[in-house]
Short mmCIF file of C-alpha atoms (C1' of nucleotides) in Angstrom, two decimals:
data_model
loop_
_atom_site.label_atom_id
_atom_site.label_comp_id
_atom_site.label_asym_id
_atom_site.label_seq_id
_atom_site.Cartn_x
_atom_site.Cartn_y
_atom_site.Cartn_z
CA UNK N 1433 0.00 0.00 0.00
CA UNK N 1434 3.17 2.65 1.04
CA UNK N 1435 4.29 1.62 -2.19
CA UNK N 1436 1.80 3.84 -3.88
CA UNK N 1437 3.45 6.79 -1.99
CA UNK N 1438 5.83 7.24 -4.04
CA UNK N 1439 6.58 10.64 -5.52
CA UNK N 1440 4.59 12.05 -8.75
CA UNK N 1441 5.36 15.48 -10.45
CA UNK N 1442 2.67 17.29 -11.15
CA UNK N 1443 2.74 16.72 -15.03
CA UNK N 1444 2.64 13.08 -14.22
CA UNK N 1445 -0.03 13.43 -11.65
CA UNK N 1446 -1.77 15.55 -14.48
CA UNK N 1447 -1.44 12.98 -16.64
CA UNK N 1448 -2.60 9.84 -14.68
CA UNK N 1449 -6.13 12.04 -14.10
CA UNK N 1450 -6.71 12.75 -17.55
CA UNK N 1451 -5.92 9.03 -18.28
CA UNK N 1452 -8.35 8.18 -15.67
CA UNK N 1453 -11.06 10.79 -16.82
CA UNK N 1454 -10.78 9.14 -20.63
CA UNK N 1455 -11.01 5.41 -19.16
CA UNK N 1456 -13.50 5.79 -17.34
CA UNK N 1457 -15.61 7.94 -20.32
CA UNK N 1458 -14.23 5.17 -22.72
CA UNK N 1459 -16.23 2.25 -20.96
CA UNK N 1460 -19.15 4.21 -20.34
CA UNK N 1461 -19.77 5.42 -23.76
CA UNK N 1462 -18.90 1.91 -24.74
CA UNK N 1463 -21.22 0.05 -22.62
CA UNK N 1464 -24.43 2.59 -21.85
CA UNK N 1465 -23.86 4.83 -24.54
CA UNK N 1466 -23.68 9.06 -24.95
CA UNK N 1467 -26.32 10.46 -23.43
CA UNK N 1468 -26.91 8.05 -20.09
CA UNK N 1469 -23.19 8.40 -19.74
CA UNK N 1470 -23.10 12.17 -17.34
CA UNK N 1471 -20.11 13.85 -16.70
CA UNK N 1472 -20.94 13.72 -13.28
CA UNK N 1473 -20.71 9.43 -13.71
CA UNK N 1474 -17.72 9.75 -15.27
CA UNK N 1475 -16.38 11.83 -13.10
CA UNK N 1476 -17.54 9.93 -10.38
CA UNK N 1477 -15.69 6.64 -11.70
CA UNK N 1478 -12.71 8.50 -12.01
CA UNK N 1479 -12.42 9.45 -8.27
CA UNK N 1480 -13.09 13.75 -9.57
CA UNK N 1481 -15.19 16.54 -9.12
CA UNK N 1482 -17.38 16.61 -12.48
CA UNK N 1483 -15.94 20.18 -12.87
CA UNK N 1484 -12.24 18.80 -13.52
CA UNK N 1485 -13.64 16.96 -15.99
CA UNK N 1486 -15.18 20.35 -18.15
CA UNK N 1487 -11.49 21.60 -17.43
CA UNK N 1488 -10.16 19.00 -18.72
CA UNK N 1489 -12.08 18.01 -21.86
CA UNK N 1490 -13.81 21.13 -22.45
CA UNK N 1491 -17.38 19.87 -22.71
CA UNK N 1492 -19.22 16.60 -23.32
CA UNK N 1493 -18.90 16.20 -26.63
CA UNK N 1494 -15.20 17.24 -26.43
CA UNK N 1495 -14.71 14.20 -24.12
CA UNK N 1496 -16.47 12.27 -26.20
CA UNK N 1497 -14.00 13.17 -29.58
CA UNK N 1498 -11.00 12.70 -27.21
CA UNK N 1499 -12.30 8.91 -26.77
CA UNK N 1500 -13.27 8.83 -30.39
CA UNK N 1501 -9.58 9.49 -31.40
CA UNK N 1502 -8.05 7.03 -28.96
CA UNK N 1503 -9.59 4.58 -31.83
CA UNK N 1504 -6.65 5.86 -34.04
CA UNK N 1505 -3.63 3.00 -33.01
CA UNK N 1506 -6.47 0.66 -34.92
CA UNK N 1507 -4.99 2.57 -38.11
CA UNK N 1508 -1.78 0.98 -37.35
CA UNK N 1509 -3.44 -2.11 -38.60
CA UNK N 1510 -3.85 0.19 -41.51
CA UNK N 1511 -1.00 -1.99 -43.40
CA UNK N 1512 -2.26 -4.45 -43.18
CA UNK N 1513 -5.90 -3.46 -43.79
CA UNK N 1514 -4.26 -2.07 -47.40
CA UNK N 1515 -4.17 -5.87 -48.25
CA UNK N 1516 -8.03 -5.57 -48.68
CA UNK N 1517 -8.32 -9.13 -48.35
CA UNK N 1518 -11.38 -10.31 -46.06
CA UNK N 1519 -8.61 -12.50 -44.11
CA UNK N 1520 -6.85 -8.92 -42.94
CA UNK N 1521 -10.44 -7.06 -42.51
CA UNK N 1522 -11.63 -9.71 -40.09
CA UNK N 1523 -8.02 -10.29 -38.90
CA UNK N 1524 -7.73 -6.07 -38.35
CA UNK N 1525 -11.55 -6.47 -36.55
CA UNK N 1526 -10.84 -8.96 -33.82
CA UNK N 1527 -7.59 -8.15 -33.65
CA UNK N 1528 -9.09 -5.07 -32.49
CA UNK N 1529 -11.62 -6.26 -30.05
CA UNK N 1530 -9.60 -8.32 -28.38
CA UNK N 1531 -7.48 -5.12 -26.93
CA UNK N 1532 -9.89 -3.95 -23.83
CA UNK N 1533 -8.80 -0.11 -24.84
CA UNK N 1534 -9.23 -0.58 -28.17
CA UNK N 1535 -12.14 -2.50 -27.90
CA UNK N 1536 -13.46 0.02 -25.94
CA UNK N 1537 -12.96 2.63 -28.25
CA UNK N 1538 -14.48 1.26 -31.21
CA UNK N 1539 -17.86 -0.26 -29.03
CA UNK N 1540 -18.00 3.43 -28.30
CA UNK N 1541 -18.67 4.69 -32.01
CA UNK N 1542 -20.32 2.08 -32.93
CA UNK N 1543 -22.69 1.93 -29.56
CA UNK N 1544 -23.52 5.41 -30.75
CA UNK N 1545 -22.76 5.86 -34.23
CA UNK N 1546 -26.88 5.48 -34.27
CA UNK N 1547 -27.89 8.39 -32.46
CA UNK N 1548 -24.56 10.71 -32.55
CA UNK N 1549 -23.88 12.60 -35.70
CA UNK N 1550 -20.19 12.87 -34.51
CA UNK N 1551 -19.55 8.96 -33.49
CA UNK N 1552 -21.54 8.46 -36.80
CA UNK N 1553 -19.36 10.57 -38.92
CA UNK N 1554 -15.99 9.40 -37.66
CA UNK N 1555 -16.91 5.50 -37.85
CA UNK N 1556 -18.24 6.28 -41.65
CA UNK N 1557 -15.06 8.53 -42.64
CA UNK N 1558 -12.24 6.98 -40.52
CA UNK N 1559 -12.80 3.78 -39.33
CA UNK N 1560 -14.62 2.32 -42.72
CA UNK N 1561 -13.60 4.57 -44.85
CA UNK N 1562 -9.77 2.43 -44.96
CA UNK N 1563 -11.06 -0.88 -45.59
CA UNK N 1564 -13.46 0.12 -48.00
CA UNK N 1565 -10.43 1.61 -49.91
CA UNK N 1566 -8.34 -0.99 -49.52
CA UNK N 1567 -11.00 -3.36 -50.50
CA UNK N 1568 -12.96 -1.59 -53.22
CA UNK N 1569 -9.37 -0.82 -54.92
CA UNK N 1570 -8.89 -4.42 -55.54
CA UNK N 1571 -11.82 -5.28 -57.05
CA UNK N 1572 -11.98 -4.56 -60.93
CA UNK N 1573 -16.00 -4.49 -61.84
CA UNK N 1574 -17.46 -1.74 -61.73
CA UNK N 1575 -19.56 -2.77 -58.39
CA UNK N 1576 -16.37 -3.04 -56.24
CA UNK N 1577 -17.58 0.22 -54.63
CA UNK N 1578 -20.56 -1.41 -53.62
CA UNK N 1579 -19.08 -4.58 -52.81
CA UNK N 1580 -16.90 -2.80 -50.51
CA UNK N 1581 -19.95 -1.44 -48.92
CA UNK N 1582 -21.67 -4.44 -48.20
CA UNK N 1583 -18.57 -5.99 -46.81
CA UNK N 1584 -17.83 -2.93 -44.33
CA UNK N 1585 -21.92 -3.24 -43.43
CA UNK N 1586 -21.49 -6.67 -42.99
CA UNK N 1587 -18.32 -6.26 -40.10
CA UNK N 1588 -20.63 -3.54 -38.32
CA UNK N 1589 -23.36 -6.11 -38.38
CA UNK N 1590 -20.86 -8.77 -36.93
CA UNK N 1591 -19.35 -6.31 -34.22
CA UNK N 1592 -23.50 -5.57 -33.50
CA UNK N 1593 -24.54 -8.21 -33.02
CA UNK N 1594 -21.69 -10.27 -31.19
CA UNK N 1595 -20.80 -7.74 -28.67
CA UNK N 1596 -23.54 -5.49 -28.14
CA UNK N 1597 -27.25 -7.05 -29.29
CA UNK N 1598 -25.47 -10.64 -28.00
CA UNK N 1599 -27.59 -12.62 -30.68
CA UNK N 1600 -27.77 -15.84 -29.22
CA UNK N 1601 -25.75 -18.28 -31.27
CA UNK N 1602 -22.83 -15.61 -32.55
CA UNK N 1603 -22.35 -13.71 -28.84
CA UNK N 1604 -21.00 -17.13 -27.63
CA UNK N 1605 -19.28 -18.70 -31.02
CA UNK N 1606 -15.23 -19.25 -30.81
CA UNK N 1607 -13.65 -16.64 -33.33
CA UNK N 1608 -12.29 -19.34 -35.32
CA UNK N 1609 -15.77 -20.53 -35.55
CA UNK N 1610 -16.67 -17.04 -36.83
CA UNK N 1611 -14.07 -16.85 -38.99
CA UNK N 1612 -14.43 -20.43 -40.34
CA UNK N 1613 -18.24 -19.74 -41.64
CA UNK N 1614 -17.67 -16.34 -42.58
CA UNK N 1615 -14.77 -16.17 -44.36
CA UNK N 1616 -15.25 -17.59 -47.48
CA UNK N 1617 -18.60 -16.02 -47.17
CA UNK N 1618 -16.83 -12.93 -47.52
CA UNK N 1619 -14.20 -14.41 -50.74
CA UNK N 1620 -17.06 -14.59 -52.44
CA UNK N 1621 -18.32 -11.14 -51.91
CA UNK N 1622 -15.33 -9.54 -52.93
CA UNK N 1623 -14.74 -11.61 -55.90
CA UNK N 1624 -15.52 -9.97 -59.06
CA UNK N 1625 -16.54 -13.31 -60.97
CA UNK N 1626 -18.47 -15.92 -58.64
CA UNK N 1627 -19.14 -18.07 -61.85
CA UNK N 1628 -15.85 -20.15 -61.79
CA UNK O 1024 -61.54 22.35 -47.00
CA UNK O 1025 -65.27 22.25 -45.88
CA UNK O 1026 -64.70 18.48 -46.30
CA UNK O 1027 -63.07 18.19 -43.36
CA UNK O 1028 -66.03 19.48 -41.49
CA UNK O 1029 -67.51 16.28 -41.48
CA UNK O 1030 -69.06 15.15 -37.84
CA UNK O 1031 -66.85 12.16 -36.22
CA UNK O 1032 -67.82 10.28 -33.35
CA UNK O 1033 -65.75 11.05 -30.20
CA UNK O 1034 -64.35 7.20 -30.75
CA UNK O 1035 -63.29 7.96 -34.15
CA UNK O 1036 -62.12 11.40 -32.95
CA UNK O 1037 -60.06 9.21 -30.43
CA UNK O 1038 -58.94 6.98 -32.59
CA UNK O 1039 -57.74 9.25 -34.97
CA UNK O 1040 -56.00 11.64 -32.15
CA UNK O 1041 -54.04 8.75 -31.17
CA UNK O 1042 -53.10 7.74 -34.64
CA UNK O 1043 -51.19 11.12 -34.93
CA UNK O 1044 -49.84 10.65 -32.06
CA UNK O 1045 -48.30 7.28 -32.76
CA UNK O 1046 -47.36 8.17 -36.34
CA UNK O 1047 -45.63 10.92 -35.06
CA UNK O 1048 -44.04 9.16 -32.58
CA UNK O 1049 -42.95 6.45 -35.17
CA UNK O 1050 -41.20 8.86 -37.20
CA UNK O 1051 -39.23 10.67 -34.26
CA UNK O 1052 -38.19 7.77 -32.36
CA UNK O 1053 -36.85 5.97 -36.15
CA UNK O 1054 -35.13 9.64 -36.90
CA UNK O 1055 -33.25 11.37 -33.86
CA UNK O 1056 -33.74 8.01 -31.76
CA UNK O 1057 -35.53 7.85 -28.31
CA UNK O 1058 -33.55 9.93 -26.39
CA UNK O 1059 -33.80 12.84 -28.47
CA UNK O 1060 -37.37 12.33 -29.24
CA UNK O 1061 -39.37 14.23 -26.49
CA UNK O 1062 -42.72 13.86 -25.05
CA UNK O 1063 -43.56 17.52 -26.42
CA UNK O 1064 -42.01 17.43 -29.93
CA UNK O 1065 -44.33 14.46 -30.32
CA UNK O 1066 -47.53 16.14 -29.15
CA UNK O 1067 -46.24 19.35 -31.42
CA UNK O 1068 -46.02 17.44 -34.31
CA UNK O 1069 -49.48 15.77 -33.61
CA UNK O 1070 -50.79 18.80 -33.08
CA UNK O 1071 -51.50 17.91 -29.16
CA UNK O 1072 -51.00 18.85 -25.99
CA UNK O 1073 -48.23 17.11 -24.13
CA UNK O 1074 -50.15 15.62 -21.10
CA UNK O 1075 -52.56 13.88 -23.40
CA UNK O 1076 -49.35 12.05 -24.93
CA UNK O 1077 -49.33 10.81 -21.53
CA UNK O 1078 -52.78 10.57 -20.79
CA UNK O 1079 -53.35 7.75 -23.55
CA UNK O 1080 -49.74 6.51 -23.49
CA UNK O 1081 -49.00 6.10 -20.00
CA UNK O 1082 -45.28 7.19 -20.12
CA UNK O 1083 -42.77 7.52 -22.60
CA UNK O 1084 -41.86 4.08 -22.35
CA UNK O 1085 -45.64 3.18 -23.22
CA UNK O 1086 -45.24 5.30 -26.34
CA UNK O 1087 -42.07 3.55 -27.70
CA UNK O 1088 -43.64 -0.02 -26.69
CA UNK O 1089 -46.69 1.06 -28.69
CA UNK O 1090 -44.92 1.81 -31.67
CA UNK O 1091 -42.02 -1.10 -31.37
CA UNK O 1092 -45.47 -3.07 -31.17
CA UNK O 1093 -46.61 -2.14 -34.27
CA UNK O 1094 -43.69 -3.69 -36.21
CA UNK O 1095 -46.11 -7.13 -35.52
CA UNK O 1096 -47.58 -6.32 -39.03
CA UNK O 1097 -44.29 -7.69 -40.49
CA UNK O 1098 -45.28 -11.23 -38.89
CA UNK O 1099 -47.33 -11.57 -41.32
CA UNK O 1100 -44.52 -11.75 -43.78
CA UNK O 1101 -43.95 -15.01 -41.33
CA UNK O 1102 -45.10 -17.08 -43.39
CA UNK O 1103 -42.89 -16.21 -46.27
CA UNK O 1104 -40.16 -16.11 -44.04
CA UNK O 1105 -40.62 -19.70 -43.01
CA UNK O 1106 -39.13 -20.68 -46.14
CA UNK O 1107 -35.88 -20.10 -44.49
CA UNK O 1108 -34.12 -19.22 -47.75
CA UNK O 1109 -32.23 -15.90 -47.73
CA UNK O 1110 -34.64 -14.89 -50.63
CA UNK O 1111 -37.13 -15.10 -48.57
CA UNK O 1112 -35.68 -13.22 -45.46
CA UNK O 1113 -34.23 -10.63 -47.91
CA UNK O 1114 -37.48 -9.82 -49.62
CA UNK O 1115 -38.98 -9.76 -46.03
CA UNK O 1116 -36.27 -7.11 -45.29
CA UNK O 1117 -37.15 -5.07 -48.56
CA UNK O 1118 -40.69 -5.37 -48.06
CA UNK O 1119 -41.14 -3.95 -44.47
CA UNK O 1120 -38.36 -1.10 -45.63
CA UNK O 1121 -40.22 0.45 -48.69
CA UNK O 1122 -43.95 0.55 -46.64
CA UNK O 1123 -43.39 3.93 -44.90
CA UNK O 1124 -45.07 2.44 -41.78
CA UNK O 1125 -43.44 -0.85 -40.74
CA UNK O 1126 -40.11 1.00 -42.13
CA UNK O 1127 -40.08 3.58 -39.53
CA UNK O 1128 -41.54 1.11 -37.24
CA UNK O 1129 -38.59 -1.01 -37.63
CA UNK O 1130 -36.05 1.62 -38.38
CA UNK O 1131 -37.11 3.20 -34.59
CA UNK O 1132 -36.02 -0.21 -33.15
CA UNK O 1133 -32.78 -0.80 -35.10
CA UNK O 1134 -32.26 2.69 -34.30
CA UNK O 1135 -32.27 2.77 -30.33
CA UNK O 1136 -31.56 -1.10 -30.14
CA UNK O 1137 -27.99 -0.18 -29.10
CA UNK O 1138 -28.83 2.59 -26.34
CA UNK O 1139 -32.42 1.23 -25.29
CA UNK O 1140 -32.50 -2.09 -23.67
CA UNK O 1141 -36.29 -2.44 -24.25
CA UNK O 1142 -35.58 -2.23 -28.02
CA UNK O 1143 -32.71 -4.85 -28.13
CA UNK O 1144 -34.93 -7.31 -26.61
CA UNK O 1145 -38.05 -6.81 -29.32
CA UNK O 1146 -35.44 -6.86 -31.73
CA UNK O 1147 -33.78 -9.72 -30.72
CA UNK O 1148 -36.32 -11.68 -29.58
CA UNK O 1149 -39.43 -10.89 -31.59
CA UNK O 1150 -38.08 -9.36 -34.84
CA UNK O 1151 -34.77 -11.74 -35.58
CA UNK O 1152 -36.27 -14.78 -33.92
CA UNK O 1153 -38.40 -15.78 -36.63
CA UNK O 1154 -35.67 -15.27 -39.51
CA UNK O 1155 -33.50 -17.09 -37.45
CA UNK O 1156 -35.58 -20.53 -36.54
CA UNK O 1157 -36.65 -20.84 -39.96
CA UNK O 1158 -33.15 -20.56 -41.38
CA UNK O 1159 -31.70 -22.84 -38.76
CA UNK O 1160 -34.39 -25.45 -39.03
CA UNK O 1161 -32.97 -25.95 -42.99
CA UNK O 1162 -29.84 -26.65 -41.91
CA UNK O 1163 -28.52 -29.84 -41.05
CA UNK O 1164 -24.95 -29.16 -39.48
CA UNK O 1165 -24.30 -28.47 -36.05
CA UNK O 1166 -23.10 -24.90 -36.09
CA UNK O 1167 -26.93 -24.21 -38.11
CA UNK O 1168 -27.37 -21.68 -34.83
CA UNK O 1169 -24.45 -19.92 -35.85
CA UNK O 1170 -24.83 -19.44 -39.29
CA UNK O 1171 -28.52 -18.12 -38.81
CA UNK O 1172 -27.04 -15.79 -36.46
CA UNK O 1173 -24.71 -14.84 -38.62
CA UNK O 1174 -27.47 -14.24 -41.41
CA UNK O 1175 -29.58 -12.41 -39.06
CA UNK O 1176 -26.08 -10.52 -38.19
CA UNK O 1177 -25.42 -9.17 -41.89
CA UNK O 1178 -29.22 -7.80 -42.21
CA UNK O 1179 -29.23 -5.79 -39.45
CA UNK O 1180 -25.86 -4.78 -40.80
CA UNK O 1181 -27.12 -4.04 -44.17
CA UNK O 1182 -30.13 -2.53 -42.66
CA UNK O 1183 -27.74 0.45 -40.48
CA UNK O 1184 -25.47 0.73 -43.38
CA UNK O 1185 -27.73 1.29 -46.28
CA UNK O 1186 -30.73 3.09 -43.98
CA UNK O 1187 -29.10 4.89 -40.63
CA UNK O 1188 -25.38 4.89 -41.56
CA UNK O 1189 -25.87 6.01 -45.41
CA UNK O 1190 -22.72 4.14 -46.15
CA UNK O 1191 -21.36 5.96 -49.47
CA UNK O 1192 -22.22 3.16 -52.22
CA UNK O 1193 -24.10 1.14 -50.80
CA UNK O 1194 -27.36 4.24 -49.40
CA UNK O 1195 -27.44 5.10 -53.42
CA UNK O 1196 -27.24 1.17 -54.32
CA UNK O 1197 -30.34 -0.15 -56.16
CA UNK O 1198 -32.19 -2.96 -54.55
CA UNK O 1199 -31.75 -5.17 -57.30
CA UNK O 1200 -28.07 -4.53 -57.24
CA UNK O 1201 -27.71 -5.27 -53.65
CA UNK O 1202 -29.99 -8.69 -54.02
CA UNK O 1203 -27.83 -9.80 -56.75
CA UNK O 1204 -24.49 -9.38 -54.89
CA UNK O 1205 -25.92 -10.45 -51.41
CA UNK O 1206 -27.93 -13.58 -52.38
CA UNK O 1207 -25.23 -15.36 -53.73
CA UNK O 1208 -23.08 -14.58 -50.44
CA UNK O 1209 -25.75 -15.44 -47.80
CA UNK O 1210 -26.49 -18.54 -50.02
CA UNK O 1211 -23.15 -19.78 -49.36
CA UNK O 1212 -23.50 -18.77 -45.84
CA UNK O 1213 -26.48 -21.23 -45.27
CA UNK O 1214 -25.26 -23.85 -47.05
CA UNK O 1215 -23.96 -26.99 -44.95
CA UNK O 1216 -21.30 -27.94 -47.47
CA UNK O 1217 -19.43 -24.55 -48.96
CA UNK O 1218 -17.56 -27.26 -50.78
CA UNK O 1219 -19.02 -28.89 -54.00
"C1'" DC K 1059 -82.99 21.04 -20.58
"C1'" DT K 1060 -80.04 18.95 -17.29
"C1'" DT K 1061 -76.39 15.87 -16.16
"C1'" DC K 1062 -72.61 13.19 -16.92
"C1'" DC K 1063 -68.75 11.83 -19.66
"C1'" DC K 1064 -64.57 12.56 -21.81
"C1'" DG K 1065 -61.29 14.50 -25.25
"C1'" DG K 1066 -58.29 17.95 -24.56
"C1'" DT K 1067 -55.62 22.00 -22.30
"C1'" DC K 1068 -52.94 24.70 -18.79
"C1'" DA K 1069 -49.68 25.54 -15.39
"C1'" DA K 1070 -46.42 23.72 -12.61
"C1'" DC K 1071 -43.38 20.57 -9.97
"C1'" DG K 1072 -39.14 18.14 -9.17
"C1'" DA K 1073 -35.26 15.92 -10.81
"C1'" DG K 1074 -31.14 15.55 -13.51
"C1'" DC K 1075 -28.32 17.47 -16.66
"C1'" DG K 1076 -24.19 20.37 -18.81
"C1'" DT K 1077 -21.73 24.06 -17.50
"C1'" DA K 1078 -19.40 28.33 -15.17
"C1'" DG K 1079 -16.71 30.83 -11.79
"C1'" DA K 1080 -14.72 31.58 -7.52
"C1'" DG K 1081 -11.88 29.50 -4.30
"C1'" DT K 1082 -8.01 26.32 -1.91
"C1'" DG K 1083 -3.86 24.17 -0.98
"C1'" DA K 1084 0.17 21.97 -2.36
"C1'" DA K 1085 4.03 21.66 -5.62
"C1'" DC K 1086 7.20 24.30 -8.29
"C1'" DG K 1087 10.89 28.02 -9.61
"C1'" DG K 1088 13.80 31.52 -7.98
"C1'" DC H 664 11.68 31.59 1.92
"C1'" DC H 665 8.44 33.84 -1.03
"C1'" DG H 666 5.51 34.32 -5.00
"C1'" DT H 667 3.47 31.88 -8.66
"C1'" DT H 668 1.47 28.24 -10.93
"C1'" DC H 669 -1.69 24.67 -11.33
"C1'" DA H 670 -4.37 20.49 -10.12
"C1'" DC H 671 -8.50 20.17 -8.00
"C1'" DT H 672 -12.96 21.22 -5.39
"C1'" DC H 673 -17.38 23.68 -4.01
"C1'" DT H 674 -21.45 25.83 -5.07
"C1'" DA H 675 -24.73 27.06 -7.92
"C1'" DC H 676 -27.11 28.67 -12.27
"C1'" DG H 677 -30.21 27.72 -15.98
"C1'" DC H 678 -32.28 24.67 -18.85
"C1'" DT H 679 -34.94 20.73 -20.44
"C1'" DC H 680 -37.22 16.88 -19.51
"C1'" DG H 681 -41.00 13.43 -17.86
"C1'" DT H 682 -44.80 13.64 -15.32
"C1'" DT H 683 -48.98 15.31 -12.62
"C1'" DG H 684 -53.45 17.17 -11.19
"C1'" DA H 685 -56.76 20.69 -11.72
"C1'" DC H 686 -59.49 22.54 -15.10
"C1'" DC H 687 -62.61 23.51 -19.45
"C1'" DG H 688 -66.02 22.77 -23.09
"C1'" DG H 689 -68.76 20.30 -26.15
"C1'" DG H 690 -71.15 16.07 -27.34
"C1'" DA H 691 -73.85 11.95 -25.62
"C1'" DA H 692 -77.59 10.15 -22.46
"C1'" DG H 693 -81.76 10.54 -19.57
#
DNA sequence: CTTCCCGGTCAACGAGCGTAGAGTGAACGG
DNA sequence: CCGTTCACTCTACGCTCGTTGACCGGGAAG
């Protein structure tokens, strides 16, 4: 317990509160959603007043664009993503949720991406935006862009309903179960000629 | 205009009163979601006062319930649905989305499914429950649960992206364009044996 | 005509929210 | 050792919301 005596300087000390502020914002925005997550909640988690968070973050909707960009280190995977093979999108997805902060992060936009223009416009233009490049740029017909589409609608129905609706049957399914079934599901989609 | 002066009985004046109410309620709660819908932008868009929103609906609760509640009408696609083919479940889909009543009626539960625990469980349990035991029931393989899920997984995707999300190419994307890529795909995905 | 019923309105309460500004005490720099 | 900075807290404003109970007026019933 002494052992957490130790001595912090103040920009660490600053530091270790904002991190707190932003995990403690990241779960709830992941898991209730935008507007029954309150600063005051949040704050409350986080061992604050409410009124360090404002400081802090600026507003709500600040706080919420600060947990929106913590989604970025997913574009690492960008690389790989740039395959735009269904292997690397799927890989790049669990890959992903499997990372509590990351995971996190993305449950956010997408628990909200519904009912907050902001969580909806970053998910659209950053998240999917880079796999249905990567994708659509491999495909020669002139539906790739389409194809693309339905195979970015396709992981947001996946992420859905696995981790948030919990469809009975898919919430409880291995990821190499997953995987196994959808996978050539998804070759197939994002070949140009299915008639071979 | 005088034709409107017709003389209603005070059950058809009811009836009709509430019929705003609901329809305007439909179209909120499937547009801005529940949270943002409010007891008194429904009753101003009926053309109401607030407190009789209440008065016939009991809360706001009882307002969303009645309207997730009219989605039933789409049961009685059931019976087409029982097929269990993903023709079947995709016309279903198209069907309820081009009537401008059972669309918003099932756009307000896709909508708020993520942030309103009520509308999970219709959706889950009433809505996808159907598609799902009539797609497993054709399948003979052990993991049939999963790939209905998964089925039922990529429609509700398909249903954010093209409707809620406007996913660029695939919102502008003729229906007959998105059954010819998709049927193939979810054919495969109900299939037993991929391999043949 | 009188009486009751009922569709509909009005005004208001109480709670919870995002947010603002003044204040405090300890760590820092000189 | 002193003055400053800064992390952090306290209190409270103003707004919007769901919800309530008293009230009003016209149509139905006798």
């Amino acid at each position: 317990m002494a052992a957490d005596q130790e001595h912090v300087s103040r920009v660490e000390k600053r530091r270790r509160t904002e991190a707190a502020i932003s995990d403690a914002a990241r779960t709830q925005f992941a898991e209730v959603g935008f507007e029954r997550t309150t600063i005051r909640s949040v704050a409350s988690a986080a061992g604050v007043d409410p009124a360090l968070v404002m400081q802090y973050f600026g507003s709500k909707d600040g706080l919420f664009a600060a947990v929106a960009r913590q989604q970025k280190p997913h574009r690492r995977l960008l690389d790989a993503t740039r395959e735009g093979t269904p292997q690397a999108a799927l890989d790049d997805l669990f890959e992903d949720l499997e990372d509590p902060v990351s995971r996190d992060a993305l449950l956010a936009l997408m628990r909200n991406c519904l009912t907050h223009e902001q969580a909806a416009t970053v998910l659209r233009d950053d998240v999917m935006r880079h796999v249905h490049e990567a994708v659509a740029s491999r495909i020669a017909t002139p539906d790739a862009e389409l194809r693309a589409a339905l195979l970015g609608a396709t992981l947001v129905g996946l992420s859905i309903g696995r981790y948030m609706l919990r469809i009975p049957g898919l919430a409880e399914a291995s990821r190499e179960d997953v995987e196994r079934l959808l996978l050539p599901v998804l070759a197939l989609l994002v070949e140009p000629a299915p008639q071979a």
